[in-house]
Coordinates of C-alpha atoms and ligand atoms in Angstrom, one line a residue:
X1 CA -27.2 -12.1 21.8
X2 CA -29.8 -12.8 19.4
X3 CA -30.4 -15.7 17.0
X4 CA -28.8 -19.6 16.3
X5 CA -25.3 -18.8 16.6
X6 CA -24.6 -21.3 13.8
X7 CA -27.1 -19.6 11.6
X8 CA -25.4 -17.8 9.0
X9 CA -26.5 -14.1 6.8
X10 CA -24.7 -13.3 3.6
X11 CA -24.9 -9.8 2.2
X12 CA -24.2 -9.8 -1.6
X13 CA -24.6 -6.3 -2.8
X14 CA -24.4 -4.1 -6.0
X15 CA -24.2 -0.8 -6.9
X16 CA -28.0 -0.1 -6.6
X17 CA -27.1 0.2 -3.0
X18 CA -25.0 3.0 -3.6
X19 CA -27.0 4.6 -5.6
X20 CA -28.8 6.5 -3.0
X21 CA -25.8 7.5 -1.5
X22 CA -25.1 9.4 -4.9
X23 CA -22.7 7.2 -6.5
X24 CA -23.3 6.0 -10.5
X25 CA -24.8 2.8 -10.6
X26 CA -22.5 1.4 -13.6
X27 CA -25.4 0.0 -16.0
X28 CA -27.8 2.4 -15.5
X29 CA -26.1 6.0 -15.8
X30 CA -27.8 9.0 -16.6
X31 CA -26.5 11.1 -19.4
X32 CA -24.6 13.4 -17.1
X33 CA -22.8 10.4 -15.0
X34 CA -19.1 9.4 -15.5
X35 CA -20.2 6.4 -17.0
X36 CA -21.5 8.7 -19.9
X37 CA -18.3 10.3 -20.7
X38 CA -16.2 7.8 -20.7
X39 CA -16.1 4.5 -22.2
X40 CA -15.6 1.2 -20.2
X41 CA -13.8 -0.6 -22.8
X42 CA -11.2 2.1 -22.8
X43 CA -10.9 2.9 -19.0
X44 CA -11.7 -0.4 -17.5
X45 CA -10.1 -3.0 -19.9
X46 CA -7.1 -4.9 -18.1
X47 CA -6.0 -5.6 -21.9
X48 CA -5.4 -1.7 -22.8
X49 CA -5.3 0.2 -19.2
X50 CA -1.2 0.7 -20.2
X51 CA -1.9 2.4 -23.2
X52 CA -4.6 4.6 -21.3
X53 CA -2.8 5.2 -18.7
X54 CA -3.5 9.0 -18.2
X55 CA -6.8 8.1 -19.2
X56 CA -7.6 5.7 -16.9
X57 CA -5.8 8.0 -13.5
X58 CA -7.9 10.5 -14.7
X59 CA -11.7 8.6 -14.6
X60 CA -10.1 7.1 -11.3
X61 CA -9.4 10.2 -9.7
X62 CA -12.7 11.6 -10.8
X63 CA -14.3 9.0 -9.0
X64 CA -12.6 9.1 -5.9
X65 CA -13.2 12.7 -5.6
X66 CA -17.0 11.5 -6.5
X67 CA -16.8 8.9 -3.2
X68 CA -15.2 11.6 -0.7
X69 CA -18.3 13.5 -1.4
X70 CA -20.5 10.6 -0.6
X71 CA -22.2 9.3 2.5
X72 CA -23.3 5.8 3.4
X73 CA -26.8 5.4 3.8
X74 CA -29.4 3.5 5.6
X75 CA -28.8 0.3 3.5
X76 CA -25.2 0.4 4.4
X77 CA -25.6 1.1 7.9
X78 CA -28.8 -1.7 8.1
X79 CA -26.2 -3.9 6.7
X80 CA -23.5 -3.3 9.3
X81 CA -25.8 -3.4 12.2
X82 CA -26.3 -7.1 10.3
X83 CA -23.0 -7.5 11.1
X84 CA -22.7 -6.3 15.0
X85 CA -26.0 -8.2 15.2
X86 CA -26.0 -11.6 13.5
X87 CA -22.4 -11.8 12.2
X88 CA -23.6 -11.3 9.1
X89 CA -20.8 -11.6 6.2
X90 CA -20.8 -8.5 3.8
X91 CA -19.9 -9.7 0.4
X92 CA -20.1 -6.3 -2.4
X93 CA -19.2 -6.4 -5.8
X94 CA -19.1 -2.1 -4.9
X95 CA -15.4 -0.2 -5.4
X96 CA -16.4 1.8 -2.9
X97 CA -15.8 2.3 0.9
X98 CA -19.3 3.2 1.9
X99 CA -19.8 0.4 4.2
X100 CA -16.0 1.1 6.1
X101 CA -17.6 4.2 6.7
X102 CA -20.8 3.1 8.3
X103 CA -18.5 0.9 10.6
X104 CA -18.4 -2.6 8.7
X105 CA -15.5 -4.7 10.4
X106 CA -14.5 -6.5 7.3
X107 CA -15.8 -5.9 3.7
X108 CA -15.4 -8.5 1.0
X109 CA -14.9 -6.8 -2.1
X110 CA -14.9 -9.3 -4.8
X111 CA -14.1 -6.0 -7.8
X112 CA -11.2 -4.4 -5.7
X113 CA -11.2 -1.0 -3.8
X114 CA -11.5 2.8 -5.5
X115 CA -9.2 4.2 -2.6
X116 CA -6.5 2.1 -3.6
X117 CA -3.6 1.7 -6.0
X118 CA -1.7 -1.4 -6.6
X119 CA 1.7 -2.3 -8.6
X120 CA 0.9 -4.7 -11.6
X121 CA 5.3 -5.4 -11.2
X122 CA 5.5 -6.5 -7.4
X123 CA 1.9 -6.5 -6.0
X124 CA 2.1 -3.8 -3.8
X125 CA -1.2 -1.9 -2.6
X126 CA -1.6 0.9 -0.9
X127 CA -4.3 3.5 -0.1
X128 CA -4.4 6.5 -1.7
X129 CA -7.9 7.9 -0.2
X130 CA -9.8 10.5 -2.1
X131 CA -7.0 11.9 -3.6
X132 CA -6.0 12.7 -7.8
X133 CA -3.9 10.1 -9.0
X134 CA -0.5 12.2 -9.3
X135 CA 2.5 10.9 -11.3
X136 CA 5.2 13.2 -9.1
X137 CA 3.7 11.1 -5.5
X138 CA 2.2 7.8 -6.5
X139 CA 5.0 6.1 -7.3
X140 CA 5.3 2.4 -6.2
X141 CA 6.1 2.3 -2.9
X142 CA 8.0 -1.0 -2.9
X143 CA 9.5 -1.2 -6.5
X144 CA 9.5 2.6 -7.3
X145 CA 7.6 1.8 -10.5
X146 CA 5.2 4.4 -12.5
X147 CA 3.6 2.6 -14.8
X148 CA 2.8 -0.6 -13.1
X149 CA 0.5 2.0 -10.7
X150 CA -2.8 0.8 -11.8
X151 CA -5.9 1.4 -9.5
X152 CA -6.9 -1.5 -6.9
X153 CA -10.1 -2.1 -9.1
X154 CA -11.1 -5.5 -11.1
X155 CA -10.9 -4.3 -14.9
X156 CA -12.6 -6.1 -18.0
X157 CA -10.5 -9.1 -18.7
X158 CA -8.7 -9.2 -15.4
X159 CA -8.9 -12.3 -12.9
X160 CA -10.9 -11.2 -10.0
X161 CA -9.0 -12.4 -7.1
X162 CA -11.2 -12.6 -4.0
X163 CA -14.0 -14.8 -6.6
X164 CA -12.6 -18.2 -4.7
X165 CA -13.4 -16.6 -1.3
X166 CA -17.0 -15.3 -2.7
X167 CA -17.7 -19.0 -4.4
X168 CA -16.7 -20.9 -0.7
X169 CA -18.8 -18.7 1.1
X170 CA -22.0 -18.7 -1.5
X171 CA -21.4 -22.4 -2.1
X172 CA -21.1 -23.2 1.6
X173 CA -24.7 -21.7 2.4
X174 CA -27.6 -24.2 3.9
X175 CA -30.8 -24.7 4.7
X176 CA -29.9 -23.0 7.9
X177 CA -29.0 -19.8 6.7
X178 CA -29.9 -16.3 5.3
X179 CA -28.7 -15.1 1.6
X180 CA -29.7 -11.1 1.3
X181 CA -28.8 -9.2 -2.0
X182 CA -29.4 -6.1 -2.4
X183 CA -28.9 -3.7 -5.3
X184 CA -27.7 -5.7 -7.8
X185 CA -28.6 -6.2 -11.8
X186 CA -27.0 -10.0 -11.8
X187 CA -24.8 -8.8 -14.9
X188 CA -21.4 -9.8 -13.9
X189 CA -21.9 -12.1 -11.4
X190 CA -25.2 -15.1 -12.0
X191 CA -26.6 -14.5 -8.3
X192 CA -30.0 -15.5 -9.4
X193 CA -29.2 -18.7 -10.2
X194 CA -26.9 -18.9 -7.1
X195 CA -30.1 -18.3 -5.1
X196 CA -32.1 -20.8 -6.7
X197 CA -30.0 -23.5 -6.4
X198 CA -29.1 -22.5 -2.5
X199 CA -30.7 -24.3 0.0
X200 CA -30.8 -21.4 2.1
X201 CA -33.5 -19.0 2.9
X202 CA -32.9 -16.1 -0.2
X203 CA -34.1 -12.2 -0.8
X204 CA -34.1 -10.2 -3.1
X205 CA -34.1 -6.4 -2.7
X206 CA -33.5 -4.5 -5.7
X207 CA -34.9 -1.0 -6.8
X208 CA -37.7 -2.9 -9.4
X209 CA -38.2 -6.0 -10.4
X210 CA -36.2 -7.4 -13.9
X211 CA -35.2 -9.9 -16.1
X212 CA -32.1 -10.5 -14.1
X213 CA -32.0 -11.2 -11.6
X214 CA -35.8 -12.8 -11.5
X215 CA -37.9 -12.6 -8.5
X216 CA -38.8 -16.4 -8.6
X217 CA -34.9 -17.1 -8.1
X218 CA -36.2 -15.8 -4.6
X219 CA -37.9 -17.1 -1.8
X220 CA -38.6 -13.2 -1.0
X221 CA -38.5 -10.0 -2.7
X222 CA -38.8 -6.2 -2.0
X223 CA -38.6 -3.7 -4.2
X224 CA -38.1 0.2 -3.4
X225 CA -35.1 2.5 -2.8
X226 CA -32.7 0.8 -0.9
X227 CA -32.4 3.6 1.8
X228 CA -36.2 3.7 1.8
X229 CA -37.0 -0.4 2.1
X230 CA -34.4 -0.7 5.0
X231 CA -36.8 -1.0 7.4
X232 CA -38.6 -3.6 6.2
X233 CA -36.0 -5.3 4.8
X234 CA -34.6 -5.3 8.5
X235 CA -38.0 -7.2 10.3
X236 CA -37.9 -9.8 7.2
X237 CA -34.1 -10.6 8.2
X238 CA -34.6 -10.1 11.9
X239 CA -38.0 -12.8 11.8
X240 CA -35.5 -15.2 9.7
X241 CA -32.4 -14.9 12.0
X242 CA -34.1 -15.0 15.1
X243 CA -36.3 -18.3 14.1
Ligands
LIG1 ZN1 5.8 -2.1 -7.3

């Protein structure tokens, strides 16, 4: 065992970490990405999914079959050596299950999870892997309902469930601890101002720096690839934890 037991690490991550692993980063996409094609409003909106409902299975399914092509990479599996090694808490705002796959024990995903589905009726969720949405087998399991079927991801103008957990655990940081985010714009969720008013120790690793969020909401920063800056990133944690 290494480290204050007591002292705590929180991972907050963003797509930026899966970008290396191939995976559209959802501000940034390229003219060919998925992002591209399909609007956000339309495919993502809690207020119109209904009405888009083939729409929506479709970019879903897309994606999925986009994530079983994927691999984790060396900022995932830094993180969950984090988490064998210093307990460390792996909050991601990512759909995706690239960290499961690298060996993370528990993931909180504060946007939902692409390989699921869950029933808008009775609450049901279940996983439905890599696989096309299909209206003949992905039927609610519980109620039987079609078009409550919606996929387990936080849309545009949906409450984001797990936000209370995510607040508690950001909020219940000290001086103590170690707040790590990693590929992250700051978008949807103000994490720059969450690390400048935390009393813990913060970093910053993101692929360059930018207006949000700012490097001076940081006690440290490092910029680079994620898969690349993993090792470094690793002896700046390491030094902190092991004060
Ligand atoms: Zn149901």
């Amino acid at each position: 065992m290494t480290g204050t037991p007591q002292r705590r690490l929180v991972v907050f991550s963003g797509s930026g970490i899966s970008a290396d692993s191939g995976l559209d980063t959802f501000r940034t996409s390229g003219g060919a990405s998925l992002w591209a094609r399909y609007d956000p409003q339309v495919v993502c909106n809690f207020d119109c999914w209904e009405k888009n409902f083939p729409l929506v299975h479709e970019f879903y399914s897309r994606r999925r079959e986009e994530l079983g092509k994927a691999e984790p990479n060396a900022a995932h599996i830094l993180a969950v050596d984090w988490e064998k090694r210093f307990g460390a808490e792996l909050i991601t705002q990512n759909v995706d299950d690239l960290f499961e796959r690298a060996g993370a024990r528990y993931v909180m995903h504060v946007h939902g999870f692409l390989p699921a589905l869950r029933c808008t009726s009775c609450g049901a969720q279940w996983l439905i892997g890599y696989r096309r949405f299909s209206p003949e087998t992905d039927r609610c399991p519980k109620c039987g309902g079609l078009d409550s079927v919606k996929p387990n991801v936080v849309f545009f103008n949906e409450p984001a469930p797990r936000y209370g957990e995510m607040w508690r655990s950001l909020g219940n940081l000290t001086a103590n601890d170690v707040l790590a985010v990693i590929g992250t714009s700051g978008m949807v969720l103000p994490i720059g101002q969450v690390a400048r008013r935390s009393p813990a120790t913060t970093i910053l690793s993101n692929l360059q720096p930018a207006e949000s969020p700012r490097d001076d909401d940081f006690d440290h920063a490092i910029h680079g690839r994620a898969a690349e800056i993993a090792p470094e990133l690793d002896k700046l944690v390491t030094t902190l934890m092991e004060r």
